[in-house]
Tab-separated table of C-alpha atoms in Angstrom:
chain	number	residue	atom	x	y	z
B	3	UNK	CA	73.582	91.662	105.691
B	4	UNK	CA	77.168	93.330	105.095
B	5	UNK	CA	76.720	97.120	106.683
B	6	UNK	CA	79.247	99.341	105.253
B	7	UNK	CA	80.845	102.659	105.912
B	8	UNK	CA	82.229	104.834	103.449
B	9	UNK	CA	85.236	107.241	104.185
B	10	UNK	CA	86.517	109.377	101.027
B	11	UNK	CA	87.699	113.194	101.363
B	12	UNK	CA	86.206	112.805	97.183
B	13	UNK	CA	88.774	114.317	95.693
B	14	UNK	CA	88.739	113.258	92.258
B	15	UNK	CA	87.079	111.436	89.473
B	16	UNK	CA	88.488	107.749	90.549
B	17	UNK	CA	86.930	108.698	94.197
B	18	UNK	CA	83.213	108.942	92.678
B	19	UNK	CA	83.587	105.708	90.294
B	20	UNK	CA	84.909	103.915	93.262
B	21	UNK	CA	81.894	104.578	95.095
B	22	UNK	CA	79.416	104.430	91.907
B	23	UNK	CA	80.755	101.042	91.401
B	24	UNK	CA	80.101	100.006	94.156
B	25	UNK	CA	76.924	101.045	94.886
B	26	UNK	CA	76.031	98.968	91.535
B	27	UNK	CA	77.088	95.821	93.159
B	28	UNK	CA	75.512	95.861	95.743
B	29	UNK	CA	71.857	97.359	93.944
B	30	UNK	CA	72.301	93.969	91.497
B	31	UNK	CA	72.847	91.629	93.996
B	32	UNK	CA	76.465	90.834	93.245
B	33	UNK	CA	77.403	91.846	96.406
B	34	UNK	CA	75.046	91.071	99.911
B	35	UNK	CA	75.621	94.553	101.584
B	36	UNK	CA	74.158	97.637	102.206
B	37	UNK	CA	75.789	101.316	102.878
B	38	UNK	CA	75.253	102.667	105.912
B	39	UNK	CA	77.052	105.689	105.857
B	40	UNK	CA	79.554	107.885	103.517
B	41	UNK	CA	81.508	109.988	105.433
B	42	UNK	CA	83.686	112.627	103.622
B	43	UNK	CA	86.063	115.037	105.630
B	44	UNK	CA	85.297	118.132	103.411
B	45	UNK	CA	81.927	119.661	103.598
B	46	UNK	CA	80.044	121.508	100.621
B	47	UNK	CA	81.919	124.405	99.025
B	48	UNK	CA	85.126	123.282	99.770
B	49	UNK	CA	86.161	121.753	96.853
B	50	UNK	CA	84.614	121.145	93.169
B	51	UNK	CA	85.415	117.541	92.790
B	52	UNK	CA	84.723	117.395	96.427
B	53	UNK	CA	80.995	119.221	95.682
B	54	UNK	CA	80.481	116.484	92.822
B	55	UNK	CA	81.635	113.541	95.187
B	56	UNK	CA	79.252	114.915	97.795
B	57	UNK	CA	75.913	115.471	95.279
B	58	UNK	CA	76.502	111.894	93.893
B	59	UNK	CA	75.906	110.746	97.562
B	60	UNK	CA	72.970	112.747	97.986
B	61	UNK	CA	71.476	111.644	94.697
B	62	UNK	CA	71.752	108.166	96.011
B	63	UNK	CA	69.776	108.633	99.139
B	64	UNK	CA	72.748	107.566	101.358
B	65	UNK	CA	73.429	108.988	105.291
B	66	UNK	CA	76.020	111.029	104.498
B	67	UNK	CA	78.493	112.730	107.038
B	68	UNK	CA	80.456	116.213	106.013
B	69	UNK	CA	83.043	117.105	108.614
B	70	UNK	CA	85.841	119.687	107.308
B	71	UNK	CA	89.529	118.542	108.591
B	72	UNK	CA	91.001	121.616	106.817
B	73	UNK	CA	88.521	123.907	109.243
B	74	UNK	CA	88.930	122.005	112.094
B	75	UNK	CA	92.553	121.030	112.373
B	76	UNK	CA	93.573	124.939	111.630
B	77	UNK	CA	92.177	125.192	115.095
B	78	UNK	CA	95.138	123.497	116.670
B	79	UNK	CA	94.675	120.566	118.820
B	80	UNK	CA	91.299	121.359	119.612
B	81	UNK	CA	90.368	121.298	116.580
B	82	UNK	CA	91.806	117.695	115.577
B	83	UNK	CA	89.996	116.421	118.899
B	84	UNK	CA	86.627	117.946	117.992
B	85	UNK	CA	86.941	116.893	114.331
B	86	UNK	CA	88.177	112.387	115.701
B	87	UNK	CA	84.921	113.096	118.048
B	88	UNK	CA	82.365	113.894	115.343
B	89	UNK	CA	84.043	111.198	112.946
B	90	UNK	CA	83.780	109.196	115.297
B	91	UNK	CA	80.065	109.735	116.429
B	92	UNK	CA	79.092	109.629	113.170
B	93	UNK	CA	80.959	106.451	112.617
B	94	UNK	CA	79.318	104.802	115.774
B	95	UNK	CA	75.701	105.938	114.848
B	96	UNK	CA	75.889	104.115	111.485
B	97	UNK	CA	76.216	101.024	113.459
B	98	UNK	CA	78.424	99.783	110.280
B	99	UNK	CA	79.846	96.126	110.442
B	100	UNK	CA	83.059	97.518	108.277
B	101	UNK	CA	84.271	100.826	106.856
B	102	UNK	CA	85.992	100.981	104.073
B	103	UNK	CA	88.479	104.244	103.760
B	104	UNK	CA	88.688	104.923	99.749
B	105	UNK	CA	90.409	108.055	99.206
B	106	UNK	CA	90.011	108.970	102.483
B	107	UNK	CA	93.048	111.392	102.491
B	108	UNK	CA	93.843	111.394	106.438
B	109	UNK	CA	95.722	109.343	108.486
B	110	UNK	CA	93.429	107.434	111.285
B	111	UNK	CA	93.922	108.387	114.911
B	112	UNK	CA	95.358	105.343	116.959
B	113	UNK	CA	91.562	105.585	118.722
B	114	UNK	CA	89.655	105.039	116.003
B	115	UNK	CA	91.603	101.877	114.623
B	116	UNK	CA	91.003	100.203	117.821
B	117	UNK	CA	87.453	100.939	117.547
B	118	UNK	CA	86.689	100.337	114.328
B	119	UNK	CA	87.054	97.340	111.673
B	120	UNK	CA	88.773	99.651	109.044
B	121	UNK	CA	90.270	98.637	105.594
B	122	UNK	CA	92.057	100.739	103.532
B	123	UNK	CA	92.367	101.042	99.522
B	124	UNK	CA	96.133	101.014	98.831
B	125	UNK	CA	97.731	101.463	95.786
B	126	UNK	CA	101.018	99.086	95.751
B	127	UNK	CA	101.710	95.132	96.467
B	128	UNK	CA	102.105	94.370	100.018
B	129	UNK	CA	105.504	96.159	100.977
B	130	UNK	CA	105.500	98.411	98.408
B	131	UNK	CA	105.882	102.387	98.726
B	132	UNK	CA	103.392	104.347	101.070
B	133	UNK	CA	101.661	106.984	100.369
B	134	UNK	CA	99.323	108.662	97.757
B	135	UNK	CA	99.067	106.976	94.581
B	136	UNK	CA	101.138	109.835	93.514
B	137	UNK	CA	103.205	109.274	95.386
B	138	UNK	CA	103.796	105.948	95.073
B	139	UNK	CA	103.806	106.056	91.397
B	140	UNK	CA	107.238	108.063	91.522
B	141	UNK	CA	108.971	105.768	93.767
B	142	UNK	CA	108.619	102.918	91.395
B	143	UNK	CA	109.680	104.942	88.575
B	144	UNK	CA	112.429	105.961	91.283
B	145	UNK	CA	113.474	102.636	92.151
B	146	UNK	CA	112.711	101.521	88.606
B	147	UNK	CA	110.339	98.380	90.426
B	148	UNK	CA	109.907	95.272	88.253
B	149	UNK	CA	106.395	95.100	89.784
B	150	UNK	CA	103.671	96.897	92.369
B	151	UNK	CA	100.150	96.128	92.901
B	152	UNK	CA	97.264	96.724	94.635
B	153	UNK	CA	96.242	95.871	98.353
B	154	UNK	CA	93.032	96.310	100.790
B	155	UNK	CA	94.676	96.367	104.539
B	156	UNK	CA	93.752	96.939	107.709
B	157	UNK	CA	94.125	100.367	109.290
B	158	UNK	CA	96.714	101.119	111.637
B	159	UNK	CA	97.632	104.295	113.026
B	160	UNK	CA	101.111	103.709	111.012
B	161	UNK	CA	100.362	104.706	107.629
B	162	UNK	CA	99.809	101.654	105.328
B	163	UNK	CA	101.401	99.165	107.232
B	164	UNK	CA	98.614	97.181	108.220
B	165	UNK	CA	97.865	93.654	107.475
B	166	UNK	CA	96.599	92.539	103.968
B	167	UNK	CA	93.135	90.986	103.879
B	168	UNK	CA	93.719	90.411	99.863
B	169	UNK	CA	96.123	91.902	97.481
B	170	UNK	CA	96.681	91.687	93.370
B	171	UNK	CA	99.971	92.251	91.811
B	172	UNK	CA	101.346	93.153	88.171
B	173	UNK	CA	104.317	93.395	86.114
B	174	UNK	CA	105.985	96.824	85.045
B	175	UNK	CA	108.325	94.941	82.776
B	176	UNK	CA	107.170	94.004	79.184
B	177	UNK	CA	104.194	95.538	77.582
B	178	UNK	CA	102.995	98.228	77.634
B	179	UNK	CA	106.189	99.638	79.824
B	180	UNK	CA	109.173	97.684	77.760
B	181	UNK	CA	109.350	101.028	75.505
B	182	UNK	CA	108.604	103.619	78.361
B	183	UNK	CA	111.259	103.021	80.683
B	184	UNK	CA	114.312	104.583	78.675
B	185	UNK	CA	112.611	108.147	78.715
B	186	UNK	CA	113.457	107.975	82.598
B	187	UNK	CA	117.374	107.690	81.843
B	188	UNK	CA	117.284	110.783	79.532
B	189	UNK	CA	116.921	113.654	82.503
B	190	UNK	CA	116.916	113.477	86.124
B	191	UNK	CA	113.540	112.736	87.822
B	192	UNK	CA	112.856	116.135	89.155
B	193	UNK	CA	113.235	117.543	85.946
B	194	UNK	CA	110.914	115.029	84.754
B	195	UNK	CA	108.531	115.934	87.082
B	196	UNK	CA	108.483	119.868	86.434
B	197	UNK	CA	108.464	118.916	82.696
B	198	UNK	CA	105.855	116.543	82.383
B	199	UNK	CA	104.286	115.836	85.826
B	200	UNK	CA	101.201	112.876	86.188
B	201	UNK	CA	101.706	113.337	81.884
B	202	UNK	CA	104.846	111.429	81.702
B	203	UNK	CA	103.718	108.123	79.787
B	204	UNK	CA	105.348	106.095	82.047
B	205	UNK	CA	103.948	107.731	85.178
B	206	UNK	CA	99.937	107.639	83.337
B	207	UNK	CA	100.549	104.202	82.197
B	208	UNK	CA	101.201	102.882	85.964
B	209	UNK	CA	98.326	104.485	87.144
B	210	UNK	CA	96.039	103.197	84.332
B	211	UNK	CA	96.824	99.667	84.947
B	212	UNK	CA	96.888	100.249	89.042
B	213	UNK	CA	92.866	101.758	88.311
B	214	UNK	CA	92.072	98.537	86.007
B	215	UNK	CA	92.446	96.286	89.204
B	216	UNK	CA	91.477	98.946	92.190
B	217	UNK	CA	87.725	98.464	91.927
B	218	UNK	CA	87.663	94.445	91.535
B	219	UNK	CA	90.091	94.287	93.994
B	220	UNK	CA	87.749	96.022	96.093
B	221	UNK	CA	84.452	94.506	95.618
B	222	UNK	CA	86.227	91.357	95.799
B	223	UNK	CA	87.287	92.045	99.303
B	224	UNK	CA	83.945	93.225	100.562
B	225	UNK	CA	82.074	90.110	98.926
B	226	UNK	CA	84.879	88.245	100.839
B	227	UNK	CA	83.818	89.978	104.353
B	228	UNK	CA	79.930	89.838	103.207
B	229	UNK	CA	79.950	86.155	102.933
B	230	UNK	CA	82.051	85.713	105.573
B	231	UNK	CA	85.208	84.619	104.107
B	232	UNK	CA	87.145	87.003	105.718
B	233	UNK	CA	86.792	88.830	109.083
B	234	UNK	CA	88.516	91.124	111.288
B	235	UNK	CA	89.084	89.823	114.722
B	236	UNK	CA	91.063	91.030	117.725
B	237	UNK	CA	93.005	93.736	115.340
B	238	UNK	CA	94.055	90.539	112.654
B	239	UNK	CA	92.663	89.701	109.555
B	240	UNK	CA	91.112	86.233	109.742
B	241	UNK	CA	89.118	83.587	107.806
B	242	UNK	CA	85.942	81.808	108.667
B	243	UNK	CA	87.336	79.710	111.009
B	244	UNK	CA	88.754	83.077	113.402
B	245	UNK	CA	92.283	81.921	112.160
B	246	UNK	CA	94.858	84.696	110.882
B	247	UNK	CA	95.329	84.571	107.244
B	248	UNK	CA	98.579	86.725	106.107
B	249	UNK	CA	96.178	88.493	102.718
B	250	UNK	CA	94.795	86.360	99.815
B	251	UNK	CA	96.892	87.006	96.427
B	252	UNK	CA	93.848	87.685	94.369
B	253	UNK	CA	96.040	87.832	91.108
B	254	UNK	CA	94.649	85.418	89.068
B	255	UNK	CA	91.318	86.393	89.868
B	256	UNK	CA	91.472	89.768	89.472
B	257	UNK	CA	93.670	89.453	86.070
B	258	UNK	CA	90.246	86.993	85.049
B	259	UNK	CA	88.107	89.857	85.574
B	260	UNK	CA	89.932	92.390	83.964
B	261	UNK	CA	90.376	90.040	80.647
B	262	UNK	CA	86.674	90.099	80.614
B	263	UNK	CA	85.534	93.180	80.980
B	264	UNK	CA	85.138	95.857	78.032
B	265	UNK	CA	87.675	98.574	77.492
């Protein structure tokens, strides 16, 4: 069986019904895997939404790992090396065949991508801006995009520019955008962004339908690895056979799932 590791600093709302959802599939048999580990990098009283993401885990009965970054790394570079080797201790102890980062809001030291199978949650197509999802929300509004997506990728230590293991993709053209897009000519962006911030329509409608396809995107991927589908081998992402794939455009699938599930 699948052993995974969780890594999610737990910052918000979408960080807990990742994980929640998750944790369903795999409790109903959908998905062949078991968690071996949730690792957060802010400890208790830190945070609120970081306090809720962290009693949710304990509620569940799940090894859970609390190591602060925002303590340690406002040590200097002491501090960063102490907090990789705990991370990474705890990492090795779960003995966990793949870790998942999901909200994990840190880049990953160059050591701990060649020692662990990592794959990271991203929220844009394969090429698409880097970043938070705020982030990368803006730049397509920026760039007015005709399109983004969704990706799970392998971690390098350059930010979101590892290899896709599977990806879904989606049109900002048409409905429900077709009628949003003109508010963007009517003021400069910054303005925008003091005025309305995440609240612009445009901005909240991108991120609803990027949320729609995170999670089966996700437990797509993992039933992918649990079955053996998909592997990571010698830093690539590869099928059954060992042989590189380039990341399976789930589109179709993914667009399946979302047409049948209740809104």
């Amino acid at each position: 069986m699948l052993k995974i590791g969780w890594l999610s600093t737990g910052r918000d709302v979408a960080a807990r019904r990742l994980l929640t959802t998750m944790l369903k599939a795999v409790d109903s048999g959908k998905i062949e895997a078991e968690v071996s580990l949730v690792l957060s990098n802010r400890e208790p009283g830190e945070d609120k939404e970081s306090d809720l993401f962290l009693d949710m885990v304990k509620s569940q009965d799940i090894p859970l790992a609390c190591v602060s970054s925002q303590r340690l790394n406002s040590q200097g570079s002491q501090g960063k090396q102490e907090y990789e080797r705990r991370v990474t201790e705890a990492m090795a102890a779960s003995e966990a065949d793949l870790f998942i980062l999901a909200g994990y809001m840190l880049i990953v030291g160059e050591e701990m991508c060649h020692q662990f199978p990592m794959l990271n949650l991203h929220p844009a197509a394969p090429g698409g801006p880097k970043g938070t999802w705020q982030q990368v929300i803006w730049q397509l509004i920026c760039c007015q995009a005709s399109d983004t997506g969704v990706t799970c990728h392998l971690v390098t230590p350059t930010l979101d520019e590892g290899p896709a293991a599977t990806f879904c993709t989606f049109p900002l053209m048409g409905e429900p955008f077709e009628e949003l897009w003109p508010e963007v000519e009517k003021s400069p962006l910054e303005i925008i962004k003091r005025a309305f911030g995440e609240n612009f329509p445009l901005f909240s409608v991108i991120r609803r339908e990027g949320m729609k396809r995170e999670i089966p995107l996700l437990l797509s991927t993992i039933k992918a690895f649990s079955q053996g589908r998909l592997r990571i081998a010698e830093g690539k992402v590869a099928d059954e056979k060992g042989k590189p794939v380039a990341g399976y455009d789930l589109t179709p699938q993914i667009e399946r799932i979302i047409s049948q599930t209740p809104a």
